[in-house]
Amino acid sequence: MQPKFEKKTTNMFHQTTYVQRRQELKKLVGSGIVLLFGNNESPCNFPNNGYAPFRQDSSFLYYFGQNRDGLVGVIDIDKDTETLVGNDIDIEDIVWYGNVDSVADMAAQVGVAHAAPLKALKSICNEAMAQKRKIHFLPPYRYDIKLMVFDLLGIHPNQQKLEASMPLIQAVVKQRSTKTAEEIAELEKAATIGYKMHTTAMKLCRPGVTEKYIAGVLDGIANSYGAMVSFPTILSQHGEIMHGNPSEAKLEAGRLMLTDAGAETMSNYCSDNTRTIPVSGKFSQRQRDIYSIVEACHDYTLEVAKPGVKYADVHFAICRLMTDRLKELGLMKGDTEEAVRAGAHAMFLPHGLGHMMGMDVHDMESLDQINVGFDEETRPNLEQFGTNCLRMGRRLEKGFVVTDEPGIYFIPSLIDEWRAKGHCSEFINFDLLETYKDFGGIRIEDDVLITDNGCRFIGKELIPSHPNDVEAFMAANTTSNPY
């Protein structure tokens, strides 16, 4: 079973980082008491066998840095005091897990002056409520924390998202959106692990190997170099399925294998990359034709994404480029601007260009994507198919990290539905599209850092993405017997 407690905190930033983050949070929120709940263990099939490894809440980590379960950070803005709340472990736990730092020691490590046992939290909340002071908390996403909030504040779980503090949400989004130099260094580490994962997939990809085997090897790489995978690995010959789980199906010659995978560092900063490669080692001409369009869209992001530009505008620039290129193949037709305005491109690209990246692979998505990827100036379009999946639309700023992940997918059920309804028939050549139903899908994804006047991909070594480079890498590195 997994160790329940972390004995050392070697994955933390310097104490001043957490002190400064909390000071800025107090300024942004203004007044009241802030409760930041850390996560508890999540049992897999009985209480002492938890899902491994333990994953701390990202916002708690951001401000309090400690990776142990059962902790709550309390910031009293008006009194300018901070308290780390949690129970010290007893001799029963020490026997099984060894000695660990006390809660007071953990508090001191991140510059927090006070520590208190978990039972003190009820008194803190009762006193604040009696004085009619504002208690700020983030929307809980785990049911044990929802029950804890209900216990402490009397707010029913089905009301807690509505009652969560918008000033606190906005403050957290403002701080966590812009990555500092030390955070970028962690993201670069995650990219290095991601490079190892994806190039290993390229080495193992050959007819007869199972999807599940390759995905399992990739997960092992993430675990051995970092904390864990940043999300469950997507690996499938059915690239038309956005989140296709790896199955026991054997790879088949002539098909494409899509791998969407990433890692978290020991400080829980993430990578997220996607590559689509030919199982046979070489793209067919039809595969190369579609791949080259996705490749062009992926690379075009580097030309147009920069501070001050809305990421929604980058998305639609990509959609126009994709539409123009699909028209050259005869799959689309008509006026490009009208086609994109009508959402015809969503037949092929039913999702947004990308999302925020950081300590969460979809950074801060637990705070509601509208609060993270949009603002008062830029609002989401929730009505149009495809556009309603745009996760990031607001203006880019230096220090933002976003994903760049265009794709083209041939989804048989979607083709049938649109054709039956005649939807966007003035822009789509359904007769030709029918012949692509067995194609699958292609996606290329990298993580992009917004710089002073442009952007760059994160990662010292970029995973091969251009078709000639993919074929050359696979020819030089494919293993003869991966088992």
Tab-separated table of C-alpha atoms in Angstrom:
chain	number	residue	atom	x	y	z
A	1	MET	CA	0.000	0.000	0.000
A	2	GLN	CA	1.089	3.578	-0.575
A	3	PRO	CA	2.828	5.623	2.141
A	4	LYS	CA	0.190	7.772	3.788
A	5	PHE	CA	2.434	10.627	4.862
A	6	GLU	CA	5.301	12.442	3.176
A	7	LYS	CA	8.382	12.351	5.377
A	8	LYS	CA	10.253	15.172	3.629
A	9	THR	CA	9.223	18.202	1.619
A	10	THR	CA	12.022	18.367	-0.942
A	11	ASN	CA	9.536	19.287	-3.685
A	12	MET	CA	8.625	22.649	-2.149
A	13	PHE	CA	9.655	26.104	-3.321
A	14	HIS	CA	11.474	28.486	-0.961
A	15	GLN	CA	9.480	29.711	2.039
A	16	THR	CA	9.362	33.274	0.683
A	17	THR	CA	7.389	32.080	-2.362
A	18	TYR	CA	4.474	30.959	-0.195
A	19	VAL	CA	4.682	34.010	2.078
A	20	GLN	CA	4.499	36.347	-0.919
A	21	ARG	CA	1.650	34.408	-2.513
A	22	ARG	CA	-0.450	34.628	0.651
A	23	GLN	CA	0.348	38.328	1.096
A	24	GLU	CA	-0.833	39.031	-2.442
A	25	LEU	CA	-3.949	36.908	-1.878
A	26	LYS	CA	-4.854	38.984	1.193
A	27	LYS	CA	-4.542	42.197	-0.815
A	28	LEU	CA	-6.699	40.857	-3.627
A	29	VAL	CA	-9.481	39.439	-1.436
A	30	GLY	CA	-9.489	42.433	0.918
A	31	SER	CA	-11.224	41.239	4.083
A	32	GLY	CA	-12.696	38.253	5.885
A	33	ILE	CA	-11.369	34.748	6.524
A	34	VAL	CA	-10.070	32.462	3.776
A	35	LEU	CA	-10.365	28.675	4.141
A	36	LEU	CA	-8.200	26.641	1.761
A	37	PHE	CA	-8.947	22.934	2.115
A	38	GLY	CA	-6.273	20.384	1.387
A	39	ASN	CA	-7.357	16.973	0.144
A	40	ASN	CA	-7.886	13.844	2.212
A	41	GLU	CA	-6.960	10.310	1.278
A	42	SER	CA	-9.371	8.716	-1.194
A	43	PRO	CA	-9.952	5.011	-0.495
A	44	CYS	CA	-9.730	2.653	-3.450
A	45	ASN	CA	-11.547	-0.355	-2.030
A	46	PHE	CA	-11.067	-0.100	1.742
A	47	PRO	CA	-9.960	2.756	4.026
A	48	ASN	CA	-6.267	1.888	4.271
A	49	ASN	CA	-5.827	1.241	0.556
A	50	GLY	CA	-6.006	4.651	-1.051
A	51	TYR	CA	-5.669	5.664	-4.667
A	52	ALA	CA	-1.957	6.178	-5.245
A	53	PRO	CA	-0.205	8.467	-5.231
A	54	PHE	CA	-1.937	10.975	-2.945
A	55	ARG	CA	-2.752	14.166	-4.861
A	56	GLN	CA	-3.010	17.401	-2.919
A	57	ASP	CA	-5.417	20.171	-3.890
A	58	SER	CA	-3.564	22.516	-6.236
A	59	SER	CA	-4.698	25.799	-4.683
A	60	PHE	CA	-3.768	24.568	-1.209
A	61	LEU	CA	-0.361	23.574	-2.599
A	62	TYR	CA	0.029	26.949	-4.274
A	63	TYR	CA	-0.391	28.881	-1.011
A	64	PHE	CA	0.691	26.391	1.672
A	65	GLY	CA	3.049	24.027	-0.164
A	66	GLN	CA	2.492	20.941	1.989
A	67	ASN	CA	1.712	17.587	0.419
A	68	ARG	CA	0.129	15.806	3.396
A	69	ASP	CA	-3.528	14.833	3.688
A	70	GLY	CA	-5.930	16.263	6.274
A	71	LEU	CA	-4.720	19.885	6.277
A	72	VAL	CA	-6.588	23.189	6.015
A	73	GLY	CA	-5.045	26.625	5.564
A	74	VAL	CA	-6.760	29.510	7.374
A	75	ILE	CA	-5.964	33.125	6.486
A	76	ASP	CA	-7.570	35.814	8.631
A	77	ILE	CA	-7.147	38.874	6.454
A	78	ASP	CA	-8.471	41.403	8.975
A	79	LYS	CA	-6.228	40.186	11.812
A	80	ASP	CA	-3.342	39.454	9.408
A	81	THR	CA	-2.847	35.953	10.852
A	82	GLU	CA	-2.343	32.581	9.191
A	83	THR	CA	-2.892	29.129	10.657
A	84	LEU	CA	-2.179	25.638	9.364
A	85	VAL	CA	-4.851	23.330	10.755
A	86	GLY	CA	-4.401	19.566	10.972
A	87	ASN	CA	-3.793	16.708	13.375
A	88	ASP	CA	-0.362	15.383	14.211
A	89	ILE	CA	-0.013	11.670	13.581
A	90	ASP	CA	-0.123	9.292	16.546
A	91	ILE	CA	2.028	6.299	17.480
A	92	GLU	CA	-0.201	3.901	15.489
A	93	ASP	CA	0.633	5.755	12.281
A	94	ILE	CA	4.295	6.171	13.231
A	95	VAL	CA	4.620	2.380	13.542
A	96	TRP	CA	3.440	1.920	9.959
A	97	TYR	CA	4.676	5.060	8.224
A	98	GLY	CA	7.566	6.405	10.324
A	99	ASN	CA	8.029	9.791	11.959
A	100	VAL	CA	6.973	12.846	9.967
A	101	ASP	CA	7.042	16.565	10.600
A	102	SER	CA	4.503	17.964	13.034
A	103	VAL	CA	1.842	20.365	11.770
A	104	ALA	CA	3.675	23.179	13.568
A	105	ASP	CA	6.894	22.249	11.751
A	106	MET	CA	5.099	22.169	8.425
A	107	ALA	CA	3.586	25.579	9.155
A	108	ALA	CA	7.018	27.030	9.931
A	109	GLN	CA	8.451	25.628	6.687
A	110	VAL	CA	6.080	27.810	4.659
A	111	GLY	CA	6.258	30.872	6.919
A	112	VAL	CA	2.974	30.316	8.782
A	113	ALA	CA	3.164	31.443	12.412
A	114	HIS	CA	0.343	29.347	13.881
A	115	ALA	CA	-0.745	25.701	13.884
A	116	ALA	CA	-3.874	24.155	15.387
A	117	PRO	CA	-5.590	20.742	15.553
A	118	LEU	CA	-8.453	20.031	13.192
A	119	LYS	CA	-11.093	20.436	15.925
A	120	ALA	CA	-10.112	24.121	16.222
A	121	LEU	CA	-11.516	24.786	12.759
A	122	LYS	CA	-15.108	24.575	14.005
A	123	SER	CA	-14.435	27.194	16.676
A	124	ILE	CA	-12.756	29.495	14.145
A	125	CYS	CA	-15.764	29.262	11.815
A	126	ASN	CA	-18.338	29.627	14.615
A	127	GLU	CA	-16.668	32.771	15.917
A	128	ALA	CA	-16.476	34.291	12.432
A	129	MET	CA	-20.132	33.522	11.714
A	130	ALA	CA	-21.204	34.963	15.079
A	131	GLN	CA	-19.420	38.180	14.140
A	132	LYS	CA	-21.023	38.058	10.663
A	133	ARG	CA	-17.626	38.062	9.012
A	134	LYS	CA	-17.232	36.845	5.442
A	135	ILE	CA	-15.803	33.327	5.170
A	136	HIS	CA	-14.257	32.720	1.749
A	137	PHE	CA	-13.905	29.236	0.288
A	138	LEU	CA	-13.390	27.776	-3.182
A	139	PRO	CA	-16.023	25.502	-4.782
A	140	PRO	CA	-15.354	21.996	-3.421
A	141	TYR	CA	-15.048	19.150	-5.927
A	142	ARG	CA	-14.641	16.203	-3.529
A	143	TYR	CA	-17.595	14.934	-1.514
A	144	ASP	CA	-15.677	14.622	1.770
A	145	ILE	CA	-14.770	18.314	1.574
A	146	LYS	CA	-18.377	19.175	0.704
A	147	LEU	CA	-19.485	17.382	3.865
A	148	MET	CA	-16.796	19.225	5.836
A	149	VAL	CA	-18.035	22.599	4.526
A	150	PHE	CA	-21.607	21.570	5.422
A	151	ASP	CA	-20.415	20.676	8.923
A	152	LEU	CA	-18.503	23.916	9.402
A	153	LEU	CA	-20.698	26.473	7.659
A	154	GLY	CA	-24.110	24.814	7.359
A	155	ILE	CA	-24.182	25.229	3.562
A	156	HIS	CA	-25.768	22.245	1.820
A	157	PRO	CA	-23.477	20.566	-0.768
A	158	ASN	CA	-25.826	21.397	-3.644
A	159	GLN	CA	-25.513	25.117	-2.765
A	160	GLN	CA	-21.763	25.284	-2.206
A	161	LYS	CA	-20.777	26.123	-5.786
A	162	LEU	CA	-23.158	29.093	-5.672
A	163	GLU	CA	-21.982	30.151	-2.191
A	164	ALA	CA	-18.257	29.868	-2.997
A	165	SER	CA	-16.440	33.198	-2.822
A	166	MET	CA	-16.151	34.963	-6.172
A	167	PRO	CA	-13.526	37.416	-4.800
A	168	LEU	CA	-11.408	34.428	-3.732
A	169	ILE	CA	-11.924	32.624	-7.061
A	170	GLN	CA	-10.933	35.739	-8.999
A	171	ALA	CA	-7.873	36.289	-6.807
A	172	VAL	CA	-6.678	32.705	-7.204
A	173	VAL	CA	-7.203	32.804	-10.981
A	174	LYS	CA	-5.304	36.100	-11.230
A	175	GLN	CA	-2.324	34.756	-9.286
A	176	ARG	CA	-2.139	31.252	-10.694
A	177	SER	CA	-2.645	32.298	-14.335
A	178	THR	CA	0.710	34.076	-14.578
A	179	LYS	CA	3.606	31.679	-14.118
A	180	THR	CA	6.794	32.801	-12.393
A	181	ALA	CA	10.304	31.755	-13.412
A	182	GLU	CA	10.382	28.957	-10.833
A	183	GLU	CA	7.034	27.654	-12.057
A	184	ILE	CA	8.205	27.739	-15.678
A	185	ALA	CA	11.268	25.734	-14.619
A	186	GLU	CA	8.941	23.083	-13.177
A	187	LEU	CA	6.872	23.058	-16.370
A	188	GLU	CA	10.087	22.525	-18.329
A	189	LYS	CA	10.839	19.510	-16.105
A	190	ALA	CA	7.367	18.151	-16.821
A	191	ALA	CA	7.985	18.650	-20.550
A	192	THR	CA	11.204	16.630	-20.291
A	193	ILE	CA	9.269	13.728	-18.773
A	194	GLY	CA	6.596	14.158	-21.456
A	195	TYR	CA	9.307	13.923	-24.126
A	196	LYS	CA	10.483	10.613	-22.660
A	197	MET	CA	6.893	9.329	-22.610
A	198	HIS	CA	6.011	10.246	-26.187
A	199	THR	CA	9.284	9.203	-27.786
A	200	THR	CA	8.952	5.871	-25.969
A	201	ALA	CA	5.479	5.483	-27.500
A	202	MET	CA	7.032	6.047	-30.915
A	203	LYS	CA	9.662	3.401	-30.213
A	204	LEU	CA	7.105	0.834	-29.069
A	205	CYS	CA	4.527	1.491	-31.797
A	206	ARG	CA	4.368	-1.389	-34.257
A	207	PRO	CA	1.761	-3.906	-35.454
A	208	GLY	CA	0.840	-6.520	-32.856
A	209	VAL	CA	1.606	-4.465	-29.740
A	210	THR	CA	-1.427	-3.625	-27.594
A	211	GLU	CA	-2.566	-0.098	-26.827
A	212	LYS	CA	-2.717	-0.985	-23.143
A	213	TYR	CA	0.894	-2.172	-23.053
A	214	ILE	CA	2.262	1.070	-24.488
A	215	ALA	CA	0.057	3.201	-22.229
A	216	GLY	CA	1.235	1.221	-19.198
A	217	VAL	CA	4.874	1.844	-20.082
A	218	LEU	CA	4.188	5.575	-20.440
A	219	ASP	CA	2.479	5.701	-17.048
A	220	GLY	CA	5.508	3.982	-15.535
A	221	ILE	CA	7.828	6.623	-17.002
A	222	ALA	CA	5.728	9.405	-15.451
A	223	ASN	CA	5.761	7.664	-12.078
A	224	SER	CA	9.501	6.995	-12.165
A	225	TYR	CA	10.577	10.537	-13.083
A	226	GLY	CA	7.828	12.561	-11.408
A	227	ALA	CA	4.860	12.383	-9.098
A	228	MET	CA	2.342	10.819	-11.480
A	229	VAL	CA	0.639	11.218	-14.864
A	230	SER	CA	-1.063	14.596	-15.214
A	231	PHE	CA	-4.247	12.849	-16.443
A	232	PRO	CA	-5.193	9.287	-17.428
A	233	THR	CA	-3.246	8.449	-20.581
A	234	ILE	CA	-5.238	8.566	-23.829
A	235	LEU	CA	-3.877	6.102	-26.385
A	236	SER	CA	-5.964	4.633	-29.165
A	237	GLN	CA	-6.191	3.705	-32.831
A	238	HIS	CA	-9.593	5.403	-32.690
A	239	GLY	CA	-8.268	8.935	-32.737
A	240	GLU	CA	-11.739	10.198	-33.633
A	241	ILE	CA	-12.681	9.573	-29.987
A	242	MET	CA	-11.408	12.618	-28.082
A	243	HIS	CA	-10.607	10.740	-24.887
A	244	GLY	CA	-10.111	7.184	-26.100
A	245	ASN	CA	-8.961	4.856	-23.327
A	246	PRO	CA	-6.196	2.368	-24.180
A	247	SER	CA	-7.709	-1.051	-24.833
A	248	GLU	CA	-6.281	-4.543	-25.232
A	249	ALA	CA	-6.632	-4.180	-29.002
A	250	LYS	CA	-3.456	-4.885	-30.969
A	251	LEU	CA	-2.073	-2.170	-33.207
A	252	GLU	CA	-2.836	-2.793	-36.864
A	253	ALA	CA	-0.713	-1.960	-39.900
A	254	GLY	CA	-2.032	0.996	-41.864
A	255	ARG	CA	-3.791	2.633	-38.925
A	256	LEU	CA	-2.855	5.676	-36.833
A	257	MET	CA	-2.118	5.674	-33.091
A	258	LEU	CA	-3.060	8.824	-31.185
A	259	THR	CA	-1.322	9.367	-27.842
A	260	ASP	CA	-2.355	12.198	-25.509
A	261	ALA	CA	-0.248	11.956	-22.362
A	262	GLY	CA	1.585	14.041	-19.790
A	263	ALA	CA	3.367	13.970	-16.469
A	264	GLU	CA	3.422	15.896	-13.196
A	265	THR	CA	6.677	16.829	-11.530
A	266	MET	CA	7.231	16.230	-7.822
A	267	SER	CA	5.955	19.795	-7.357
A	268	ASN	CA	2.811	18.870	-9.332
A	269	TYR	CA	3.392	20.993	-12.420
A	270	CYS	CA	2.093	19.359	-15.578
A	271	SER	CA	2.844	18.599	-19.189
A	272	ASP	CA	0.257	17.762	-21.854
A	273	ASN	CA	1.270	16.632	-25.346
A	274	THR	CA	-0.400	14.733	-28.159
A	275	ARG	CA	1.142	12.967	-31.123
A	276	THR	CA	-0.477	10.888	-33.855
A	277	ILE	CA	1.802	8.411	-35.569
A	278	PRO	CA	1.502	5.690	-38.249
A	279	VAL	CA	1.504	2.158	-36.861
A	280	SER	CA	3.352	0.985	-39.984
A	281	GLY	CA	6.048	3.645	-39.545
A	282	LYS	CA	5.031	5.601	-42.646
A	283	PHE	CA	1.995	7.769	-43.372
A	284	SER	CA	-0.170	6.875	-46.332
A	285	GLN	CA	-0.750	9.756	-48.755
A	286	ARG	CA	-4.280	10.273	-47.417
A	287	GLN	CA	-3.016	10.305	-43.824
A	288	ARG	CA	-0.233	12.721	-44.750
A	289	ASP	CA	-2.718	15.056	-46.462
A	290	ILE	CA	-4.816	15.378	-43.314
A	291	TYR	CA	-1.785	15.395	-41.014
A	292	SER	CA	-0.216	18.296	-42.912
A	293	ILE	CA	-3.304	20.426	-42.251
A	294	VAL	CA	-3.186	19.752	-38.500
A	295	GLU	CA	0.571	20.379	-38.551
A	296	ALA	CA	0.077	23.751	-40.268
A	297	CYS	CA	-2.560	24.789	-37.739
A	298	HIS	CA	-0.385	23.667	-34.816
A	299	ASP	CA	2.612	25.653	-36.078
A	300	TYR	CA	0.538	28.729	-37.019
A	301	THR	CA	-0.286	29.285	-33.352
A	302	LEU	CA	3.328	30.354	-32.795
A	303	GLU	CA	2.829	33.159	-35.316
A	304	VAL	CA	-0.373	34.629	-33.904
A	305	ALA	CA	-0.394	33.978	-30.135
A	306	LYS	CA	1.116	36.861	-28.144
A	307	PRO	CA	0.266	39.220	-25.268
A	308	GLY	CA	-2.895	41.229	-25.863
A	309	VAL	CA	-4.390	38.806	-28.387
A	310	LYS	CA	-7.553	36.927	-27.426
A	311	TYR	CA	-7.023	33.188	-27.494
A	312	ALA	CA	-10.508	32.922	-29.019
A	313	ASP	CA	-9.145	34.913	-31.982
A	314	VAL	CA	-6.202	32.519	-32.254
A	315	HIS	CA	-8.674	29.627	-32.224
A	316	PHE	CA	-10.746	31.063	-35.065
A	317	ALA	CA	-7.622	31.943	-37.074
A	318	ILE	CA	-6.747	28.253	-36.871
A	319	CYS	CA	-10.303	27.304	-37.880
A	320	ARG	CA	-10.102	29.508	-40.984
A	321	LEU	CA	-6.753	28.011	-41.975
A	322	MET	CA	-8.129	24.499	-41.450
A	323	THR	CA	-11.229	25.299	-43.527
A	324	ASP	CA	-9.135	26.686	-46.403
A	325	ARG	CA	-6.967	23.562	-46.444
A	326	LEU	CA	-9.945	21.192	-46.210
A	327	LYS	CA	-11.477	23.023	-49.176
A	328	GLU	CA	-8.322	22.224	-51.154
A	329	LEU	CA	-8.962	18.531	-50.468
A	330	GLY	CA	-12.607	18.892	-51.441
A	331	LEU	CA	-13.966	18.060	-47.991
A	332	MET	CA	-15.279	21.593	-47.438
A	333	LYS	CA	-16.616	24.233	-49.810
A	334	GLY	CA	-18.113	27.725	-49.926
A	335	ASP	CA	-16.973	30.946	-48.300
A	336	THR	CA	-14.491	30.340	-45.484
A	337	GLU	CA	-15.718	33.156	-43.239
A	338	GLU	CA	-19.337	32.079	-43.590
A	339	ALA	CA	-18.404	28.438	-42.955
A	340	VAL	CA	-16.552	29.252	-39.736
A	341	ARG	CA	-19.309	31.625	-38.606
A	342	ALA	CA	-21.825	28.801	-39.115
A	343	GLY	CA	-19.626	26.379	-37.162
A	344	ALA	CA	-19.118	24.029	-40.130
A	345	HIS	CA	-15.484	23.467	-39.160
A	346	ALA	CA	-16.696	21.784	-35.953
A	347	MET	CA	-17.490	18.688	-38.028
A	348	PHE	CA	-13.709	18.223	-38.044
A	349	LEU	CA	-12.632	20.195	-34.940
A	350	PRO	CA	-15.359	19.902	-32.274
A	351	HIS	CA	-13.235	21.358	-29.461
A	352	GLY	CA	-11.269	24.493	-28.650
A	353	LEU	CA	-7.655	25.146	-29.557
A	354	GLY	CA	-6.477	24.789	-25.984
A	355	HIS	CA	-6.742	25.436	-22.267
A	356	MET	CA	-4.698	26.906	-19.427
A	357	MET	CA	-1.848	24.757	-18.074
A	358	GLY	CA	-0.045	24.709	-14.739
A	359	MET	CA	-0.485	22.719	-11.548
A	360	ASP	CA	-3.604	21.215	-13.093
A	361	VAL	CA	-3.517	19.929	-16.639
A	362	HIS	CA	-6.706	21.942	-17.208
A	363	ASP	CA	-5.452	24.631	-14.892
A	364	MET	CA	-7.919	25.734	-12.195
A	365	GLU	CA	-10.856	24.124	-13.993
A	366	SER	CA	-12.365	23.255	-10.605
A	367	LEU	CA	-12.992	26.996	-10.240
A	368	ASP	CA	-15.298	26.861	-13.310
A	369	GLN	CA	-13.904	27.267	-16.800
A	370	ILE	CA	-15.822	30.510	-17.375
A	371	ASN	CA	-13.864	32.091	-14.503
A	372	VAL	CA	-10.520	30.789	-15.795
A	373	GLY	CA	-10.691	31.028	-19.580
A	374	PHE	CA	-13.014	34.004	-19.944
A	375	ASP	CA	-13.637	37.404	-18.372
A	376	GLU	CA	-16.051	40.336	-18.596
A	377	GLU	CA	-14.672	41.282	-22.023
A	378	THR	CA	-14.629	37.793	-23.529
A	379	ARG	CA	-17.616	35.549	-22.937
A	380	PRO	CA	-18.128	31.952	-24.093
A	381	ASN	CA	-20.568	30.955	-26.820
A	382	LEU	CA	-22.442	28.065	-25.233
A	383	GLU	CA	-24.969	27.665	-28.043
A	384	GLN	CA	-22.895	26.638	-31.071
A	385	PHE	CA	-21.624	23.051	-31.318
A	386	GLY	CA	-17.836	22.948	-31.085
A	387	THR	CA	-17.495	26.582	-30.063
A	388	ASN	CA	-19.210	25.683	-26.788
A	389	CYS	CA	-16.144	23.547	-25.974
A	390	LEU	CA	-13.742	26.494	-26.195
A	391	ARG	CA	-12.041	26.465	-22.778
A	392	MET	CA	-9.769	29.481	-23.219
A	393	GLY	CA	-10.870	32.712	-24.911
A	394	ARG	CA	-9.561	35.723	-22.991
A	395	ARG	CA	-6.621	37.955	-23.829
A	396	LEU	CA	-3.216	36.377	-23.404
A	397	GLU	CA	-0.702	37.855	-20.991
A	398	LYS	CA	3.004	37.301	-20.531
A	399	GLY	CA	3.507	34.282	-18.300
A	400	PHE	CA	0.326	32.466	-19.351
A	401	VAL	CA	0.789	28.843	-20.364
A	402	VAL	CA	-1.803	27.399	-22.743
A	403	THR	CA	-2.065	24.279	-24.852
A	404	ASP	CA	-1.996	24.359	-28.643
A	405	GLU	CA	-3.926	21.291	-29.780
A	406	PRO	CA	-5.660	21.459	-33.146
A	407	GLY	CA	-7.069	18.251	-34.570
A	408	ILE	CA	-9.090	16.805	-37.410
A	409	TYR	CA	-11.463	13.971	-36.578
A	410	PHE	CA	-13.790	11.860	-38.705
A	411	ILE	CA	-16.591	10.810	-36.362
A	412	PRO	CA	-19.019	8.457	-38.158
A	413	SER	CA	-22.016	9.203	-35.914
A	414	LEU	CA	-21.520	12.961	-36.271
A	415	ILE	CA	-21.212	12.636	-40.039
A	416	ASP	CA	-24.472	10.651	-40.153
A	417	GLU	CA	-26.324	13.105	-37.914
A	418	TRP	CA	-25.282	16.248	-39.798
A	419	ARG	CA	-25.945	14.635	-43.171
A	420	ALA	CA	-29.418	13.462	-42.133
A	421	LYS	CA	-30.280	16.981	-40.936
A	422	GLY	CA	-28.600	18.722	-43.856
A	423	HIS	CA	-26.627	20.732	-41.310
A	424	CYS	CA	-23.989	22.941	-42.962
A	425	SER	CA	-24.487	21.066	-46.255
A	426	GLU	CA	-23.544	24.236	-48.140
A	427	PHE	CA	-20.051	24.008	-46.614
A	428	ILE	CA	-19.388	20.233	-46.354
A	429	ASN	CA	-18.965	17.683	-49.139
A	430	PHE	CA	-20.757	14.785	-47.464
A	431	ASP	CA	-20.232	12.375	-50.391
A	432	LEU	CA	-16.445	12.644	-50.064
A	433	LEU	CA	-16.662	12.746	-46.272
A	434	GLU	CA	-18.348	9.319	-46.320
A	435	THR	CA	-15.122	7.799	-47.636
A	436	TYR	CA	-13.229	9.004	-44.537
A	437	LYS	CA	-15.391	7.229	-41.957
A	438	ASP	CA	-12.655	4.658	-41.329
A	439	PHE	CA	-9.891	7.267	-41.032
A	440	GLY	CA	-9.865	7.946	-37.288
A	441	GLY	CA	-8.440	11.255	-36.121
A	442	ILE	CA	-5.263	13.313	-35.821
A	443	ARG	CA	-4.274	15.722	-33.065
A	444	ILE	CA	-0.943	17.456	-32.386
A	445	GLU	CA	-0.520	19.190	-29.034
A	446	ASP	CA	2.195	21.131	-27.247
A	447	ASP	CA	2.312	23.556	-24.322
A	448	VAL	CA	2.890	27.221	-25.154
A	449	LEU	CA	4.415	29.923	-22.929
A	450	ILE	CA	3.397	33.505	-23.718
A	451	THR	CA	6.534	35.688	-23.747
A	452	ASP	CA	7.206	39.439	-23.956
A	453	ASN	CA	6.101	39.794	-27.587
A	454	GLY	CA	5.178	36.309	-28.762
A	455	CYS	CA	5.248	32.756	-27.535
A	456	ARG	CA	7.316	29.578	-27.525
A	457	PHE	CA	6.800	25.896	-26.958
A	458	ILE	CA	7.775	24.570	-23.539
A	459	GLY	CA	10.406	21.846	-23.614
A	460	LYS	CA	14.109	21.825	-24.391
A	461	GLU	CA	13.586	18.870	-26.717
A	462	LEU	CA	10.418	18.927	-28.793
A	463	ILE	CA	8.732	15.627	-29.516
A	464	PRO	CA	8.931	14.949	-33.283
A	465	SER	CA	5.800	16.371	-34.901
A	466	HIS	CA	6.547	17.043	-38.570
A	467	PRO	CA	5.678	13.966	-40.652
A	468	ASN	CA	9.155	13.404	-42.072
A	469	ASP	CA	10.654	13.729	-38.584
A	470	VAL	CA	8.113	11.281	-37.143
A	471	GLU	CA	8.874	8.706	-39.840
A	472	ALA	CA	12.641	9.171	-39.475
A	473	PHE	CA	12.486	8.826	-35.683
A	474	MET	CA	10.357	5.690	-35.873
A	475	ALA	CA	12.620	4.126	-38.506
A	476	ALA	CA	15.698	4.734	-36.362
A	477	ASN	CA	14.246	3.805	-32.983
A	478	THR	CA	11.403	1.272	-33.270
A	479	THR	CA	12.127	-1.728	-31.036
A	480	SER	CA	12.231	-5.186	-32.580
A	481	ASN	CA	10.392	-6.813	-29.660
A	482	PRO	CA	8.882	-4.517	-27.027
A	483	TYR	CA	7.592	-7.351	-24.831
